[in-house]
Amino acid sequence: MTRLWNDPADFADEMIEGFVAANARSVRRVPGGVVRSTVVPDGQVAVIVGGGSGHYPAFGGLVGQGLAHGAAMGNLFASPSAQQVYSVAKAADRGAGVFFSYGNYAGDVLNFDAAQERLRSEGVPAQTVTVTDDIFSAAPAEKHKRRGIAGDLTVFSTAAAAAEAGYDLDSVSRVAARANDRTRSFGVAFTGCTLPGAPAPLFTVPAGRMAIGLGIHGEPGVDETAIPTADELAALLVEKLLAEVPDGIEVAGARIVPILNGLGSLKYEEMFVVYRRIAQLLTEAGLVIVDPHVGEYCTSFDMAGTSLTLFWLDDELERLWDTPVDAPAYRRGSVVAAAQAESAEVVASDVAITPGDAASQAVAQHVRDALEVIVRTVDDNVDELGRIDSIAGDGDHGIGMQRGSHAALAAGIAAVDAGAGAQTALSRAADAWADKAGGTSGALWGVILNAVASRLGDTGRPEAADLAAGVADAVRGVQTYGKAQVGDKTMVDALVPFTATLTASLEDHEPLLDAWTAAARAATDAARASADLLPRMGRARTHGEHAIGTPDPGAVSLGLITTALGELLAEKSN
Amino acid sequence: MTRLWNDPADFADEMIEGFVAANARSVRRVPGGVVRSTVVPDGQVAVIVGGGSGHYPAFGGLVGQGLAHGAAMGNLFASPSAQQVYSVAKAADRGAGVFFSYGNYAGDVLNFDAAQERLRSEGVPAQTVTVTDDIFSAAPAEKHKRRGIAGDLTVFSTAAAAAEAGYDLDSVSRVAARANDRTRSFGVAFTGCTLPGAPAPLFTVPAGRMAIGLGIHGEPGVDETAIPTADELAALLVEKLLAEVPDGIEVAGARIVPILNGLGSLKYEEMFVVYRRIAQLLTEAGLVIVDPHVGEYCTSFDMAGTSLTLFWLDDELERLWDTPVDAPAYRRGSVVAAAQAESAEVVASDVAITPGDAASQAVAQHVRDALEVIVRTVDDNVDELGRIDSIAGDGDHGIGMQRGSHAALAAGIAAVDAGAGAQTALSRAADAWADKAGGTSGALWGVILNAVASRLGDTGRPEAADLAAGVADAVRGVQTYGKAQVGDKTMVDALVPFTATLTASLEDHEPLLDAWTAAARAATDAARASADLLPRMGRARTHGEHAIGTPDPGAVSLGLITTALGELLAEKSN
């Protein structure tokens, strides 16, 4: 249950505000998240972490001396936007480059990668190691596909210690990759969690049952049993983790950090009872326990569950792990309070608009009309989109689309009022969408609108073929960023037939209205057909099979929006 | 919900074992709880805290550099026994005396006071300041009757800082008393909590409602409302606390530490949203916020709720508050890791038994038989005693009596087998009962059996009048320790008529069997009549009025046990 909020839409923002107010000695707010409020020497690699909110102490609580330099903080369970990630990274950069690390989830990869590209394009070196510690989220041979859970802490911590020790960017990445390679976690859950204002839990576990391997956003587990005794659970956790010792490690005498992490409403006392047996079993297995951790390091709102992480040390990792840490929710070792940095104001970039020519300004008016239609379509369908998404995902597709489309319209109107041409107006709208919506769908709509914008130009009137080319670019962009193929039950399932039909019809010299209408119909049909597909691995969902019979919400959105835009085109053609 | 345990009866023990295994760098286990595992200089006052378990980080998580020297850890929600408190204090004492601090609850006062007396009788100076921060548990004029909740932290912390700064025992007490005087808390709750193995919550709050002033063990609140918004709750908390500013403080410009404490399953994110508004309101009121705390400092198992504490600093308290702290669940300031102490084995005292004479050894056999009858009576009624207690108290009376009586019988048998006389056998049983049962009833049964034992002697055969005198001593002892009068709905309601009838009948020269039987009947009648009484303030209960119609479980136990002992006496008289 969640009980305390004002407007649920403001929850994440107000949470960050309160968090910063309570922890000003460690962090200060910047657009998109927080950075350290203490002095960081120039020439130190900046370690940036982040992800959706709702996992406190992850991620803001892990910013401070000896740990992260900054955290991009998205909405609840939604990736921060690329703009947010970029903004936090820029604020934390000390001239030695930026190292990104975060749990391996599609939406986060999409947005962090986009921010990384933007930094690189500006000459800021940037590298990434995603955390993939959850052993039940993919087979050992596909470790790179695994999700990141409480093992975040070992990777963030050793990477940050390396940065503080003066390692360069390549070396920080090397340390993080080795830490990730030597970190294995395994979790169980007893209940789901309920987001602020939501009428029901995001996902559930039957009463009296324990889900094995269930992800922290409800991603499907591998098994379900009756709730065991504390000792039986300890045995299960240890057994599974000792069945997958990282390559090249001799178990007898190996030094490990065990981290027993609570997901939110499992109590410390219960965890200590479980840890008692874990310590016995690890010792019996010949392992040497170093610096055990029992507490909450990466929660999932009020989810009841726990995970055990084993971090297999080597000499360098153990030395780095010994580095003192002083973050709002995590302190370790001998800590000397650091000096406060001057709080330089970080202002969101506000580049002036160069007006388009008269023809392009006229097209920009159509762009504005199109954005209005999109907003209306999303508003009309927001509940249904949320409902569909709650079956296979985390139920926030509707409100994410709403947040994004409204921000896009506002930015588009501001640009049009400032005399922008079509490209600038739509590109401003695209950036605002991605920034405010966050998550996967926000990033993808940002890519789509930006791709189309690039073909519109700020001078003259574009041809129908330019529009089609923009849409085709958008599909390539979405597939590159989202790494999804047709059949993965994503928006791509509707986007590919849409662009194929649009391009083919225009090449057959059909009028734009007819071509668009046919393409929208193809998208809608494909969205409907996606109900028969299994969702792609790695996508947040309760149980894959539950999603059969429900279409992909991203594909449905695309069908609805393209259909509505076809109707607008028809009006304008009359 | 609680989900993970082995045998619920072992929960607290196994929890402490796991806690110590996870935090060996800070604490080591001693009989009755934990003490610091780090070096403490000789001549430093030992600060001992404690209480029932289930409030982590309180109390074990608060032992470490700059904070407590030791914590007496009772069973779940049950006071540690006097023996446990004594044992922890002895292990922590460094020759400068012992300072006790804990939340003001009857069972804790009883047991800590008994331990304090024992220390003083051995020449160890000892002083106590109980924490009374909960403003809704008694009127301002009766602040000494108030309960202690999250304000524990400010009192423990400043007292410990004073001890580390070399203050003597009087000065540590003075600091703690002033900190307590300047600490005010106020809490709300949305749900109760469920102890391991319990089929239902200890107490409940109706769904969608918020109880105002509800205690952390379910003690009655003052009001109930619909759950407000986060901002409304912030306003309520601040308003009530600013309505009771400690004497002599000018609000404008006053420096305060705000502590927003989570009770167990309210999430950090929700607390940050509430804290955001609290910080605004405190600032608007002209207060200067110093070192704000938002987190879990004193939980109540998985209870959902929160409390706000305001700690009104003065120069000395602020200087002491700035002392670095490094405890398992609480760290503050610049911390330098301390050296580990040699882990001297602390062995529970094991004084050899001096045999009684033959006559007294024969009486000791009757003592053993009596203990067997008590065990059987408690076992036969354990569920019913638990049921009665769950209406007005925390439902553990039955299992507490079971734990105590079984330990008493085992100790009694061991003593008898070693040739003990009647006094020694019963006194060993009394100590074992108090030690293993913990809580209020354990301490009182220890007092009763010890009082009776003192009149039995280890030589010769006592008279019936000796027994009656012992029982009369017991009543005085219980009233002194428990500070309860007839009519308070405690065991005293049955004990007073029992001893009055027994003494009067013997003075009328009735045979012991008749006198005892009449006394047991009086006790049973009085226990039954206690159903019409309101429970005494300060006793753990859900809502006082709920207890009307249910007798006091301690009085019922006394009636059952004295009746069964009367039957044993009848058998022996035949």
Tab-separated table of N, CA, C and O in Angstrom, chain A residues 317-381:
chain	number	residue	atom	x	y	z
A	317	LEU	N	39.505	-5.492	-6.149
A	317	LEU	CA	38.113	-5.165	-5.809
A	317	LEU	C	37.955	-5.002	-4.296
A	317	LEU	O	37.223	-4.117	-3.838
A	318	GLU	N	38.634	-5.841	-3.524
A	318	GLU	CA	38.505	-5.720	-2.067
A	318	GLU	C	39.107	-4.402	-1.578
A	318	GLU	O	38.548	-3.735	-0.706
A	319	ARG	N	40.251	-4.013	-2.192
A	319	ARG	CA	40.867	-2.743	-1.806
A	319	ARG	C	39.914	-1.591	-2.130
A	319	ARG	O	39.710	-0.672	-1.330
A	320	LEU	N	39.303	-1.661	-3.301
A	320	LEU	CA	38.373	-0.588	-3.697
A	320	LEU	C	37.121	-0.594	-2.808
A	320	LEU	O	36.603	0.455	-2.429
A	321	TRP	N	36.633	-1.781	-2.489
A	321	TRP	CA	35.445	-1.902	-1.629
A	321	TRP	C	35.699	-1.281	-0.252
A	321	TRP	O	34.772	-0.817	0.408
A	322	ASP	N	36.971	-1.281	0.177
A	322	ASP	CA	37.303	-0.719	1.497
A	322	ASP	C	37.264	0.810	1.510
A	322	ASP	O	37.416	1.420	2.573
A	323	THR	N	37.104	1.434	0.365
A	323	THR	CA	37.052	2.897	0.315
A	323	THR	C	35.867	3.412	1.142
A	323	THR	O	34.762	2.903	1.003
A	324	PRO	N	36.103	4.411	2.001
A	324	PRO	CA	34.976	4.944	2.787
A	324	PRO	C	33.892	5.546	1.892
A	324	PRO	O	34.193	6.114	0.836
A	325	VAL	N	32.667	5.390	2.306
A	325	VAL	CA	31.520	5.916	1.568
A	325	VAL	C	30.654	6.736	2.518
A	325	VAL	O	30.405	6.317	3.644
A	326	ASP	N	30.219	7.892	2.061
A	326	ASP	CA	29.335	8.738	2.866
A	326	ASP	C	28.239	9.295	1.958
A	326	ASP	O	28.359	10.376	1.398
A	327	ALA	N	27.194	8.528	1.794
A	327	ALA	CA	26.044	8.927	0.968
A	327	ALA	C	24.820	9.002	1.872
A	327	ALA	O	24.843	8.484	2.983
A	328	PRO	N	23.738	9.648	1.431
A	328	PRO	CA	22.582	9.820	2.324
A	328	PRO	C	22.087	8.513	2.944
A	328	PRO	O	21.746	8.488	4.121
A	329	ALA	N	22.066	7.442	2.165
A	329	ALA	CA	21.465	6.212	2.694
A	329	ALA	C	22.471	5.089	2.833
A	329	ALA	O	22.089	3.945	3.049
A	330	TYR	N	23.743	5.410	2.709
A	330	TYR	CA	24.743	4.349	2.772
A	330	TYR	C	26.078	4.922	3.197
A	330	TYR	O	26.608	5.812	2.541
A	331	ARG	N	26.589	4.433	4.334
A	331	ARG	CA	27.885	4.884	4.811
A	331	ARG	C	28.727	3.661	5.126
A	331	ARG	O	28.212	2.647	5.584
A	332	ARG	N	30.019	3.762	4.883
A	332	ARG	CA	30.898	2.615	5.086
A	332	ARG	C	32.289	3.120	5.417
A	332	ARG	O	32.748	4.096	4.813
A	333	GLY	N	32.948	2.486	6.372
A	333	GLY	CA	34.348	2.807	6.661
A	333	GLY	C	34.536	4.098	7.416
A	333	GLY	O	33.589	4.718	7.898
A	334	SER	N	35.788	4.510	7.525
A	334	SER	CA	36.139	5.740	8.242
A	334	SER	C	35.845	6.920	7.342
A	334	SER	O	36.501	7.119	6.331
A	335	VAL	N	34.892	7.713	7.742
A	335	VAL	CA	34.397	8.789	6.892
A	335	VAL	C	34.851	10.131	7.446
A	335	VAL	O	34.714	10.395	8.630
A	336	VAL	N	35.413	10.967	6.593
A	336	VAL	CA	35.700	12.332	6.995
A	336	VAL	C	34.754	13.241	6.208
A	336	VAL	O	34.701	13.175	4.987
A	337	ALA	N	33.994	14.026	6.924
A	337	ALA	CA	33.013	14.878	6.246
A	337	ALA	C	33.731	15.775	5.243
A	337	ALA	O	34.763	16.375	5.547
A	338	ALA	N	33.179	15.864	4.048
A	338	ALA	CA	33.814	16.643	2.986
A	338	ALA	C	33.295	18.070	3.001
A	338	ALA	O	32.219	18.358	3.526
A	339	ALA	N	34.096	18.958	2.403
A	339	ALA	CA	33.670	20.356	2.310
A	339	ALA	C	32.507	20.478	1.338
A	339	ALA	O	32.390	19.716	0.378
A	340	GLN	N	31.640	21.436	1.610
A	340	GLN	CA	30.527	21.700	0.704
A	340	GLN	C	31.030	22.482	-0.502
A	340	GLN	O	31.856	23.380	-0.379
A	341	ALA	N	30.533	22.123	-1.661
A	341	ALA	CA	30.900	22.844	-2.877
A	341	ALA	C	30.069	24.113	-2.980
A	341	ALA	O	28.983	24.206	-2.405
A	342	GLU	N	30.594	25.102	-3.699
A	342	GLU	CA	29.772	26.283	-4.003
A	342	GLU	C	28.603	25.785	-4.852
A	342	GLU	O	28.792	25.037	-5.800
A	343	SER	N	27.407	26.198	-4.511
A	343	SER	CA	26.281	25.642	-5.266
A	343	SER	C	26.038	26.458	-6.523
A	343	SER	O	25.182	27.320	-6.576
A	344	ALA	N	26.850	26.174	-7.534
A	344	ALA	CA	26.672	26.837	-8.826
A	344	ALA	C	25.293	26.491	-9.361
A	344	ALA	O	24.868	25.343	-9.306
A	345	GLU	N	24.595	27.498	-9.837
A	345	GLU	CA	23.284	27.235	-10.415
A	345	GLU	C	23.449	26.487	-11.736
A	345	GLU	O	24.243	26.873	-12.587
A	346	VAL	N	22.732	25.417	-11.866
A	346	VAL	CA	22.724	24.719	-13.155
A	346	VAL	C	21.404	25.069	-13.839
A	346	VAL	O	20.334	24.800	-13.305
A	347	VAL	N	21.502	25.705	-14.971
A	347	VAL	CA	20.287	26.130	-15.667
A	347	VAL	C	20.081	25.241	-16.877
A	347	VAL	O	21.031	24.910	-17.581
A	348	ALA	N	18.851	24.816	-17.086
A	348	ALA	CA	18.547	24.015	-18.267
A	348	ALA	C	18.816	24.866	-19.510
A	348	ALA	O	18.523	26.051	-19.530
A	349	SER	N	19.412	24.232	-20.516
A	349	SER	CA	19.796	24.980	-21.715
A	349	SER	C	18.561	25.599	-22.367
A	349	SER	O	17.499	25.012	-22.414
A	350	ASP	N	18.706	26.801	-22.842
A	350	ASP	CA	17.569	27.507	-23.419
A	350	ASP	C	18.060	28.251	-24.662
A	350	ASP	O	18.301	29.447	-24.632
A	351	VAL	N	18.222	27.467	-25.719
A	351	VAL	CA	18.744	28.035	-26.955
A	351	VAL	C	17.620	28.791	-27.686
A	351	VAL	O	16.501	28.297	-27.790
A	352	ALA	N	17.939	29.981	-28.159
A	352	ALA	CA	16.924	30.793	-28.847
A	352	ALA	C	16.515	30.133	-30.166
A	352	ALA	O	17.285	29.388	-30.773
A	353	ILE	N	15.284	30.406	-30.575
A	353	ILE	CA	14.762	29.821	-31.818
A	353	ILE	C	15.075	30.724	-33.008
A	353	ILE	O	14.820	31.925	-32.963
A	354	THR	N	15.655	30.119	-34.068
A	354	THR	CA	15.851	30.850	-35.317
A	354	THR	C	14.577	30.692	-36.150
A	354	THR	O	14.180	29.553	-36.437
A	355	PRO	N	13.930	31.793	-36.528
A	355	PRO	CA	12.649	31.663	-37.242
A	355	PRO	C	12.813	30.932	-38.579
A	355	PRO	O	13.853	31.039	-39.248
A	356	GLY	N	11.787	30.188	-38.978
A	356	GLY	CA	11.768	29.560	-40.292
A	356	GLY	C	11.251	30.540	-41.338
A	356	GLY	O	10.820	31.641	-41.001
A	357	ASP	N	11.288	30.111	-42.615
A	357	ASP	CA	10.705	31.009	-43.621
A	357	ASP	C	9.186	30.883	-43.584
A	357	ASP	O	8.635	30.045	-42.860
A	358	ALA	N	8.511	31.718	-44.385
A	358	ALA	CA	7.049	31.782	-44.292
A	358	ALA	C	6.402	30.447	-44.620
A	358	ALA	O	5.462	30.000	-43.944
A	359	ALA	N	6.919	29.768	-45.647
A	359	ALA	CA	6.329	28.481	-46.053
A	359	ALA	C	6.458	27.475	-44.918
A	359	ALA	O	5.506	26.752	-44.580
A	360	SER	N	7.641	27.441	-44.295
A	360	SER	CA	7.856	26.467	-43.222
A	360	SER	C	7.051	26.842	-41.983
A	360	SER	O	6.567	25.966	-41.255
A	361	GLN	N	6.903	28.151	-41.749
A	361	GLN	CA	6.050	28.574	-40.621
A	361	GLN	C	4.614	28.090	-40.810
A	361	GLN	O	3.938	27.706	-39.855
A	362	ALA	N	4.171	28.086	-42.079
A	362	ALA	CA	2.812	27.596	-42.358
A	362	ALA	C	2.728	26.106	-42.059
A	362	ALA	O	1.735	25.607	-41.489
A	363	VAL	N	3.777	25.354	-42.433
A	363	VAL	CA	3.793	23.917	-42.136
A	363	VAL	C	3.831	23.704	-40.609
A	363	VAL	O	3.202	22.777	-40.088
A	364	ALA	N	4.555	24.586	-39.919
A	364	ALA	CA	4.644	24.479	-38.463
A	364	ALA	C	3.256	24.579	-37.811
A	364	ALA	O	2.996	23.966	-36.773
A	365	GLN	N	2.367	25.363	-38.439
A	365	GLN	CA	0.982	25.428	-37.926
A	365	GLN	C	0.323	24.046	-38.017
A	365	GLN	O	-0.430	23.636	-37.131
A	366	HIS	N	0.595	23.334	-39.128
A	366	HIS	CA	0.051	21.970	-39.250
A	366	HIS	C	0.668	21.059	-38.179
A	366	HIS	O	-0.007	20.179	-37.642
A	367	VAL	N	1.950	21.268	-37.914
A	367	VAL	CA	2.605	20.478	-36.866
A	367	VAL	C	1.882	20.697	-35.540
A	367	VAL	O	1.581	19.749	-34.803
A	368	ARG	N	1.578	21.985	-35.268
A	368	ARG	CA	0.873	22.268	-34.026
A	368	ARG	C	-0.482	21.573	-33.993
A	368	ARG	O	-0.867	20.957	-32.993
A	369	ASP	N	-1.216	21.643	-35.122
A	369	ASP	CA	-2.520	20.970	-35.178
A	369	ASP	C	-2.365	19.467	-34.930
A	369	ASP	O	-3.175	18.842	-34.242
A	370	ALA	N	-1.309	18.915	-35.523
A	370	ALA	CA	-1.079	17.475	-35.350
A	370	ALA	C	-0.808	17.157	-33.882
A	370	ALA	O	-1.312	16.164	-33.342
A	371	LEU	N	-0.028	17.990	-33.238
A	371	LEU	CA	0.267	17.757	-31.815
A	371	LEU	C	-1.007	17.844	-30.978
A	371	LEU	O	-1.201	17.076	-30.028
A	372	GLU	N	-1.886	18.770	-31.356
A	372	GLU	CA	-3.165	18.877	-30.627
A	372	GLU	C	-3.998	17.608	-30.779
A	372	GLU	O	-4.621	17.134	-29.829
A	373	VAL	N	-3.975	17.068	-31.993
A	373	VAL	CA	-4.726	15.827	-32.231
A	373	VAL	C	-4.122	14.692	-31.407
A	373	VAL	O	-4.843	13.856	-30.829
A	374	ILE	N	-2.800	14.672	-31.349
A	374	ILE	CA	-2.155	13.607	-30.564
A	374	ILE	C	-2.543	13.715	-29.090
A	374	ILE	O	-2.916	12.720	-28.452
A	375	VAL	N	-2.500	14.921	-28.557
A	375	VAL	CA	-2.874	15.129	-27.159
A	375	VAL	C	-4.299	14.658	-26.912
A	375	VAL	O	-4.588	13.941	-25.942
A	376	ARG	N	-5.209	15.051	-27.823
A	376	ARG	CA	-6.613	14.689	-27.637
A	376	ARG	C	-6.789	13.174	-27.689
A	376	ARG	O	-7.526	12.587	-26.894
A	377	THR	N	-6.084	12.553	-28.620
A	377	THR	CA	-6.195	11.092	-28.767
A	377	THR	C	-5.690	10.387	-27.511
A	377	THR	O	-6.307	9.438	-27.012
A	378	VAL	N	-4.551	10.856	-27.008
A	378	VAL	CA	-3.990	10.226	-25.793
A	378	VAL	C	-4.928	10.452	-24.607
A	378	VAL	O	-5.242	9.513	-23.866
A	379	ASP	N	-5.398	11.694	-24.461
A	379	ASP	CA	-6.306	11.996	-23.344
A	379	ASP	C	-7.544	11.098	-23.385
A	379	ASP	O	-7.990	10.588	-22.360
A	380	ASP	N	-8.091	10.921	-24.599
A	380	ASP	CA	-9.318	10.118	-24.721
A	380	ASP	C	-9.079	8.654	-24.371
A	380	ASP	O	-10.008	7.940	-24.015
A	381	ASN	N	-7.840	8.200	-24.520
A	381	ASN	CA	-7.571	6.763	-24.368
A	381	ASN	C	-6.665	6.438	-23.183
A	381	ASN	O	-6.216	5.304	-23.042
